[in-house]
Amino acid sequence: MANKGPSYGMSREVQSKIEKKYDEELEERLVEWIIVQCGPDVGRPDRGRLGFQVWLKNGVILSKLVNSLYPDGSKPVKVPENPPSMVFKQMEQVAQFLKAAEDYGVTKTDMFQTVDLFEGKDMAAVQRTLMALGSLAVTKNDGHYRGDPNWFMKKAQEHKREFTESQLQEGKHVIGLQMGSNRGASQAGMTGYGRPRQIIS
């Protein structure tokens, strides 16, 4: 991976806009949730975007987080005993987390890309993915979520309706006004296309 020098002009402007999206209050909430969900052995990062990035960068904590949302015996990500030190292994660990999060139900639009975290390009996207994961865990309410349920918003759930056969039959006899009825419709006051209105006093 090549070292990337400072960015100038348009790319600097774009990068600063991305950095402004990062929410430090949200960072605190996510750190608290990860510690409660995974246990205190994950440690605590230094405050700020860089500390948060370094804490999550090797993918081990993220893998432990997604594993904690599954019952014992069906953990989707293998967590190495010793954190990986080689760059490609760390990126592979992050990619495994992303796959497991997608399988859990996080939509593709809410997912960050590995370089967003690994190179710190878009830590706001990392926050967005973790928020989506937390919201899903609270919504599923399957007993694996630990922490305050108010930390995340519940996702909207479908509201299935059951109709009896007689209710469905009754609906066939109702004629909506858009289905051929012209009651109340009139052309009073209308003129032909292109002709001025005739006003006679």
PDB file of C-alpha atoms in Angstrom:
ATOM      1  CA  MET A   1       0.000   0.000   0.000  1.00  0.00           C
ATOM      2  CA  ALA A   2       1.572   3.283  -1.099  1.00  0.00           C
ATOM      3  CA  ASN A   3       2.005   6.130   1.334  1.00  0.00           C
ATOM      4  CA  LYS A   4      -0.449   8.863   0.553  1.00  0.00           C
ATOM      5  CA  GLY A   5       0.776  12.420   0.820  1.00  0.00           C
ATOM      6  CA  PRO A   6      -1.331  15.443   1.726  1.00  0.00           C
ATOM      7  CA  SER A   7      -4.265  16.247  -0.523  1.00  0.00           C
ATOM      8  CA  TYR A   8      -4.774  19.652  -2.108  1.00  0.00           C
ATOM      9  CA  GLY A   9      -7.515  21.533  -3.913  1.00  0.00           C
ATOM     10  CA  MET A  10     -10.681  19.620  -4.681  1.00  0.00           C
ATOM     11  CA  SER A  11      -9.587  16.362  -3.023  1.00  0.00           C
ATOM     12  CA  ARG A  12      -8.722  18.269   0.175  1.00  0.00           C
ATOM     13  CA  GLU A  13     -12.145  19.924   0.092  1.00  0.00           C
ATOM     14  CA  VAL A  14     -13.899  16.579  -0.362  1.00  0.00           C
ATOM     15  CA  GLN A  15     -11.861  15.009   2.444  1.00  0.00           C
ATOM     16  CA  SER A  16     -12.691  17.855   4.857  1.00  0.00           C
ATOM     17  CA  LYS A  17     -16.423  17.477   4.068  1.00  0.00           C
ATOM     18  CA  ILE A  18     -16.197  13.751   4.828  1.00  0.00           C
ATOM     19  CA  GLU A  19     -14.347  14.480   8.084  1.00  0.00           C
ATOM     20  CA  LYS A  20     -17.044  16.951   9.185  1.00  0.00           C
ATOM     21  CA  LYS A  21     -19.633  14.146   9.064  1.00  0.00           C
ATOM     22  CA  TYR A  22     -17.826  12.317  11.865  1.00  0.00           C
ATOM     23  CA  ASP A  23     -19.816  12.632  15.111  1.00  0.00           C
ATOM     24  CA  GLU A  24     -17.796  12.601  18.357  1.00  0.00           C
ATOM     25  CA  GLU A  25     -20.888  12.166  20.577  1.00  0.00           C
ATOM     26  CA  LEU A  26     -21.909   9.175  18.486  1.00  0.00           C
ATOM     27  CA  GLU A  27     -18.381   7.803  18.890  1.00  0.00           C
ATOM     28  CA  GLU A  28     -18.822   7.796  22.695  1.00  0.00           C
ATOM     29  CA  ARG A  29     -22.129   5.933  22.429  1.00  0.00           C
ATOM     30  CA  LEU A  30     -20.691   3.352  20.015  1.00  0.00           C
ATOM     31  CA  VAL A  31     -17.633   2.785  22.230  1.00  0.00           C
ATOM     32  CA  GLU A  32     -19.899   2.244  25.264  1.00  0.00           C
ATOM     33  CA  TRP A  33     -22.051  -0.217  23.315  1.00  0.00           C
ATOM     34  CA  ILE A  34     -19.059  -2.190  21.981  1.00  0.00           C
ATOM     35  CA  ILE A  35     -17.596  -2.478  25.505  1.00  0.00           C
ATOM     36  CA  VAL A  36     -20.937  -3.583  27.015  1.00  0.00           C
ATOM     37  CA  GLN A  37     -21.614  -5.986  24.117  1.00  0.00           C
ATOM     38  CA  CYS A  38     -18.140  -7.571  23.917  1.00  0.00           C
ATOM     39  CA  GLY A  39     -16.908  -7.223  27.502  1.00  0.00           C
ATOM     40  CA  PRO A  40     -14.246  -5.007  29.077  1.00  0.00           C
ATOM     41  CA  ASP A  41     -11.339  -7.016  27.630  1.00  0.00           C
ATOM     42  CA  VAL A  42     -11.683  -5.081  24.327  1.00  0.00           C
ATOM     43  CA  GLY A  43     -10.228  -2.030  26.082  1.00  0.00           C
ATOM     44  CA  ARG A  44     -11.123   1.573  25.403  1.00  0.00           C
ATOM     45  CA  PRO A  45      -9.808   3.736  22.548  1.00  0.00           C
ATOM     46  CA  ASP A  46      -8.235   7.172  22.782  1.00  0.00           C
ATOM     47  CA  ARG A  47     -10.858   9.852  22.199  1.00  0.00           C
ATOM     48  CA  GLY A  48     -11.287  11.183  18.689  1.00  0.00           C
ATOM     49  CA  ARG A  49     -11.445   9.873  15.156  1.00  0.00           C
ATOM     50  CA  LEU A  50      -7.857   8.586  15.064  1.00  0.00           C
ATOM     51  CA  GLY A  51      -8.176   6.696  18.368  1.00  0.00           C
ATOM     52  CA  PHE A  52     -11.453   5.131  17.207  1.00  0.00           C
ATOM     53  CA  GLN A  53      -9.885   4.112  13.897  1.00  0.00           C
ATOM     54  CA  VAL A  54      -6.784   2.556  15.497  1.00  0.00           C
ATOM     55  CA  TRP A  55      -9.003   0.644  17.978  1.00  0.00           C
ATOM     56  CA  LEU A  56     -11.109  -0.959  15.233  1.00  0.00           C
ATOM     57  CA  LYS A  57      -8.512  -1.101  12.439  1.00  0.00           C
ATOM     58  CA  ASN A  58      -7.378  -4.744  12.727  1.00  0.00           C
ATOM     59  CA  GLY A  59     -10.995  -6.014  12.602  1.00  0.00           C
ATOM     60  CA  VAL A  60     -10.787  -8.143  15.773  1.00  0.00           C
ATOM     61  CA  ILE A  61     -13.108  -5.974  17.899  1.00  0.00           C
ATOM     62  CA  LEU A  62     -15.568  -5.657  15.005  1.00  0.00           C
ATOM     63  CA  SER A  63     -15.557  -9.453  14.606  1.00  0.00           C
ATOM     64  CA  LYS A  64     -16.163  -9.952  18.339  1.00  0.00           C
ATOM     65  CA  LEU A  65     -19.020  -7.442  18.133  1.00  0.00           C
ATOM     66  CA  VAL A  66     -20.864  -9.198  15.314  1.00  0.00           C
ATOM     67  CA  ASN A  67     -20.206 -12.620  16.898  1.00  0.00           C
ATOM     68  CA  SER A  68     -21.779 -11.411  20.164  1.00  0.00           C
ATOM     69  CA  LEU A  69     -25.080 -10.892  18.319  1.00  0.00           C
ATOM     70  CA  TYR A  70     -25.316 -14.602  17.489  1.00  0.00           C
ATOM     71  CA  PRO A  71     -26.011 -17.550  19.833  1.00  0.00           C
ATOM     72  CA  ASP A  72     -23.086 -19.723  20.970  1.00  0.00           C
ATOM     73  CA  GLY A  73     -22.144 -22.295  18.369  1.00  0.00           C
ATOM     74  CA  SER A  74     -23.133 -20.226  15.336  1.00  0.00           C
ATOM     75  CA  LYS A  75     -20.544 -17.438  15.338  1.00  0.00           C
ATOM     76  CA  PRO A  76     -20.080 -16.211  11.750  1.00  0.00           C
ATOM     77  CA  VAL A  77     -16.509 -14.841  12.050  1.00  0.00           C
ATOM     78  CA  LYS A  78     -13.435 -16.706  13.251  1.00  0.00           C
ATOM     79  CA  VAL A  79     -11.524 -14.450  15.639  1.00  0.00           C
ATOM     80  CA  PRO A  80      -7.768 -15.170  15.830  1.00  0.00           C
ATOM     81  CA  GLU A  81      -6.264 -15.590  19.295  1.00  0.00           C
ATOM     82  CA  ASN A  82      -3.461 -13.161  18.475  1.00  0.00           C
ATOM     83  CA  PRO A  83      -4.538  -9.994  16.626  1.00  0.00           C
ATOM     84  CA  PRO A  84      -3.225 -10.077  13.040  1.00  0.00           C
ATOM     85  CA  SER A  85      -0.186  -7.892  12.451  1.00  0.00           C
ATOM     86  CA  MET A  86       0.071  -8.218   8.680  1.00  0.00           C
ATOM     87  CA  VAL A  87      -1.874  -5.612   6.722  1.00  0.00           C
ATOM     88  CA  PHE A  88      -3.663  -8.032   4.380  1.00  0.00           C
ATOM     89  CA  LYS A  89      -4.727 -10.208   7.339  1.00  0.00           C
ATOM     90  CA  GLN A  90      -6.183  -7.175   9.128  1.00  0.00           C
ATOM     91  CA  MET A  91      -8.058  -6.117   5.999  1.00  0.00           C
ATOM     92  CA  GLU A  92      -9.309  -9.673   5.561  1.00  0.00           C
ATOM     93  CA  GLN A  93     -10.612  -9.639   9.156  1.00  0.00           C
ATOM     94  CA  VAL A  94     -12.497  -6.372   8.475  1.00  0.00           C
ATOM     95  CA  ALA A  95     -13.914  -7.870   5.259  1.00  0.00           C
ATOM     96  CA  GLN A  96     -15.177 -10.887   7.233  1.00  0.00           C
ATOM     97  CA  PHE A  97     -16.936  -8.513   9.650  1.00  0.00           C
ATOM     98  CA  LEU A  98     -18.582  -6.696   6.719  1.00  0.00           C
ATOM     99  CA  LYS A  99     -19.814  -9.987   5.231  1.00  0.00           C
ATOM    100  CA  ALA A 100     -21.214 -11.092   8.616  1.00  0.00           C
ATOM    101  CA  ALA A 101     -22.902  -7.693   9.135  1.00  0.00           C
ATOM    102  CA  GLU A 102     -24.527  -7.946   5.711  1.00  0.00           C
ATOM    103  CA  ASP A 103     -25.727 -11.472   6.503  1.00  0.00           C
ATOM    104  CA  TYR A 104     -27.144 -10.122   9.769  1.00  0.00           C
ATOM    105  CA  GLY A 105     -29.265  -7.677   7.775  1.00  0.00           C
ATOM    106  CA  VAL A 106     -27.282  -4.433   7.382  1.00  0.00           C
ATOM    107  CA  THR A 107     -28.082  -3.024   3.933  1.00  0.00           C
ATOM    108  CA  LYS A 108     -25.315  -2.412   1.387  1.00  0.00           C
ATOM    109  CA  THR A 109     -25.986   1.337   1.474  1.00  0.00           C
ATOM    110  CA  ASP A 110     -25.166   1.406   5.200  1.00  0.00           C
ATOM    111  CA  MET A 111     -21.878  -0.497   4.805  1.00  0.00           C
ATOM    112  CA  PHE A 112     -18.456   1.091   4.887  1.00  0.00           C
ATOM    113  CA  GLN A 113     -15.657  -0.184   2.679  1.00  0.00           C
ATOM    114  CA  THR A 114     -12.518  -1.709   4.150  1.00  0.00           C
ATOM    115  CA  VAL A 115     -10.330   1.271   3.140  1.00  0.00           C
ATOM    116  CA  ASP A 116     -12.763   3.691   4.855  1.00  0.00           C
ATOM    117  CA  LEU A 117     -11.675   2.175   8.161  1.00  0.00           C
ATOM    118  CA  PHE A 118      -8.184   0.930   7.351  1.00  0.00           C
ATOM    119  CA  GLU A 119      -6.901   4.205   5.902  1.00  0.00           C
ATOM    120  CA  GLY A 120      -9.277   6.389   7.925  1.00  0.00           C
ATOM    121  CA  LYS A 121     -10.810   7.764   4.712  1.00  0.00           C
ATOM    122  CA  ASP A 122     -14.399   7.876   5.980  1.00  0.00           C
ATOM    123  CA  MET A 123     -14.865   7.104   9.669  1.00  0.00           C
ATOM    124  CA  ALA A 124     -18.407   8.531   9.481  1.00  0.00           C
ATOM    125  CA  ALA A 125     -19.285   5.581   7.213  1.00  0.00           C
ATOM    126  CA  VAL A 126     -17.881   3.223   9.867  1.00  0.00           C
ATOM    127  CA  GLN A 127     -20.134   4.902  12.438  1.00  0.00           C
ATOM    128  CA  ARG A 128     -23.106   4.530  10.078  1.00  0.00           C
ATOM    129  CA  THR A 129     -22.490   0.779   9.713  1.00  0.00           C
ATOM    130  CA  LEU A 130     -22.208   0.298  13.477  1.00  0.00           C
ATOM    131  CA  MET A 131     -25.404   2.323  14.031  1.00  0.00           C
ATOM    132  CA  ALA A 132     -27.257   0.170  11.488  1.00  0.00           C
ATOM    133  CA  LEU A 133     -25.962  -2.992  13.191  1.00  0.00           C
ATOM    134  CA  GLY A 134     -27.064  -1.719  16.625  1.00  0.00           C
ATOM    135  CA  SER A 135     -30.499  -0.729  15.304  1.00  0.00           C
ATOM    136  CA  LEU A 136     -30.988  -4.189  13.815  1.00  0.00           C
ATOM    137  CA  ALA A 137     -29.917  -5.868  17.067  1.00  0.00           C
ATOM    138  CA  VAL A 138     -32.412  -3.773  19.073  1.00  0.00           C
ATOM    139  CA  THR A 139     -35.167  -4.407  16.519  1.00  0.00           C
ATOM    140  CA  LYS A 140     -34.622  -8.195  16.439  1.00  0.00           C
ATOM    141  CA  ASN A 141     -34.946  -8.281  20.239  1.00  0.00           C
ATOM    142  CA  ASP A 142     -33.685 -11.880  20.338  1.00  0.00           C
ATOM    143  CA  GLY A 143     -31.869 -11.605  23.665  1.00  0.00           C
ATOM    144  CA  HIS A 144     -28.362 -11.166  22.243  1.00  0.00           C
ATOM    145  CA  TYR A 145     -28.291  -7.353  22.386  1.00  0.00           C
ATOM    146  CA  ARG A 146     -26.665  -5.996  25.540  1.00  0.00           C
ATOM    147  CA  GLY A 147     -26.781  -2.367  26.551  1.00  0.00           C
ATOM    148  CA  ASP A 148     -29.350   0.394  26.672  1.00  0.00           C
ATOM    149  CA  PRO A 149     -32.010  -0.136  23.941  1.00  0.00           C
ATOM    150  CA  ASN A 150     -32.395   3.662  23.730  1.00  0.00           C
ATOM    151  CA  TRP A 151     -28.887   3.956  22.246  1.00  0.00           C
ATOM    152  CA  PHE A 152     -30.322   2.922  18.866  1.00  0.00           C
ATOM    153  CA  MET A 153     -33.543   3.552  16.996  1.00  0.00           C
ATOM    154  CA  LYS A 154     -35.690   0.534  16.236  1.00  0.00           C
ATOM    155  CA  LYS A 155     -36.117  -0.096  12.549  1.00  0.00           C
ATOM    156  CA  ALA A 156     -39.640   0.007  11.144  1.00  0.00           C
ATOM    157  CA  GLN A 157     -41.143  -3.440  10.869  1.00  0.00           C
ATOM    158  CA  GLU A 158     -43.786  -4.668   8.498  1.00  0.00           C
ATOM    159  CA  HIS A 159     -47.316  -4.778   9.826  1.00  0.00           C
ATOM    160  CA  LYS A 160     -48.951  -7.805   8.271  1.00  0.00           C
ATOM    161  CA  ARG A 161     -52.717  -7.795   8.045  1.00  0.00           C
ATOM    162  CA  GLU A 162     -54.848 -10.871   7.830  1.00  0.00           C
ATOM    163  CA  PHE A 163     -58.185 -10.689   6.021  1.00  0.00           C
ATOM    164  CA  THR A 164     -60.906 -13.328   6.109  1.00  0.00           C
ATOM    165  CA  GLU A 165     -62.324 -14.633   2.844  1.00  0.00           C
ATOM    166  CA  SER A 166     -65.620 -12.771   3.465  1.00  0.00           C
ATOM    167  CA  GLN A 167     -63.756  -9.464   3.974  1.00  0.00           C
ATOM    168  CA  LEU A 168     -61.929  -9.985   0.693  1.00  0.00           C
ATOM    169  CA  GLN A 169     -65.255 -10.718  -1.075  1.00  0.00           C
ATOM    170  CA  GLU A 170     -66.842  -7.537   0.352  1.00  0.00           C
ATOM    171  CA  GLY A 171     -63.980  -5.501  -1.084  1.00  0.00           C
ATOM    172  CA  LYS A 172     -64.861  -6.659  -4.605  1.00  0.00           C
ATOM    173  CA  HIS A 173     -68.259  -4.907  -4.411  1.00  0.00           C
ATOM    174  CA  VAL A 174     -66.849  -1.464  -3.619  1.00  0.00           C
ATOM    175  CA  ILE A 175     -66.386   0.737  -6.656  1.00  0.00           C
ATOM    176  CA  GLY A 176     -63.771   3.392  -6.127  1.00  0.00           C
ATOM    177  CA  LEU A 177     -64.373   6.786  -7.730  1.00  0.00           C
ATOM    178  CA  GLN A 178     -61.423   6.210 -10.029  1.00  0.00           C
ATOM    179  CA  MET A 179     -62.916   3.023 -11.417  1.00  0.00           C
ATOM    180  CA  GLY A 180     -65.395   4.415 -13.927  1.00  0.00           C
ATOM    181  CA  SER A 181     -67.718   6.580 -11.861  1.00  0.00           C
ATOM    182  CA  ASN A 182     -68.211  10.098 -13.194  1.00  0.00           C
ATOM    183  CA  ARG A 183     -70.639  11.233 -10.525  1.00  0.00           C
ATOM    184  CA  GLY A 184     -70.035  14.867  -9.675  1.00  0.00           C
ATOM    185  CA  ALA A 185     -67.844  15.468 -12.718  1.00  0.00           C
ATOM    186  CA  SER A 186     -68.912  18.151 -15.140  1.00  0.00           C
ATOM    187  CA  GLN A 187     -67.442  20.294 -17.874  1.00  0.00           C
ATOM    188  CA  ALA A 188     -69.272  23.413 -16.829  1.00  0.00           C
ATOM    189  CA  GLY A 189     -67.174  26.485 -17.541  1.00  0.00           C
ATOM    190  CA  MET A 190     -64.700  24.606 -19.730  1.00  0.00           C
ATOM    191  CA  THR A 191     -63.731  25.879 -23.177  1.00  0.00           C
ATOM    192  CA  GLY A 192     -62.150  24.137 -26.108  1.00  0.00           C
ATOM    193  CA  TYR A 193     -58.366  23.984 -26.271  1.00  0.00           C
ATOM    194  CA  GLY A 194     -56.744  27.174 -27.493  1.00  0.00           C
ATOM    195  CA  ARG A 195     -59.888  29.262 -27.454  1.00  0.00           C
ATOM    196  CA  PRO A 196     -60.103  32.297 -25.172  1.00  0.00           C
ATOM    197  CA  ARG A 197     -62.834  32.279 -22.569  1.00  0.00           C
ATOM    198  CA  GLN A 198     -65.925  34.188 -23.708  1.00  0.00           C
ATOM    199  CA  ILE A 199     -66.777  36.722 -21.044  1.00  0.00           C
ATOM    200  CA  ILE A 200     -70.013  38.564 -21.789  1.00  0.00           C
ATOM    201  CA  SER A 201     -71.139  41.329 -19.496  1.00  0.00           C
TER     202      SER A 201
END
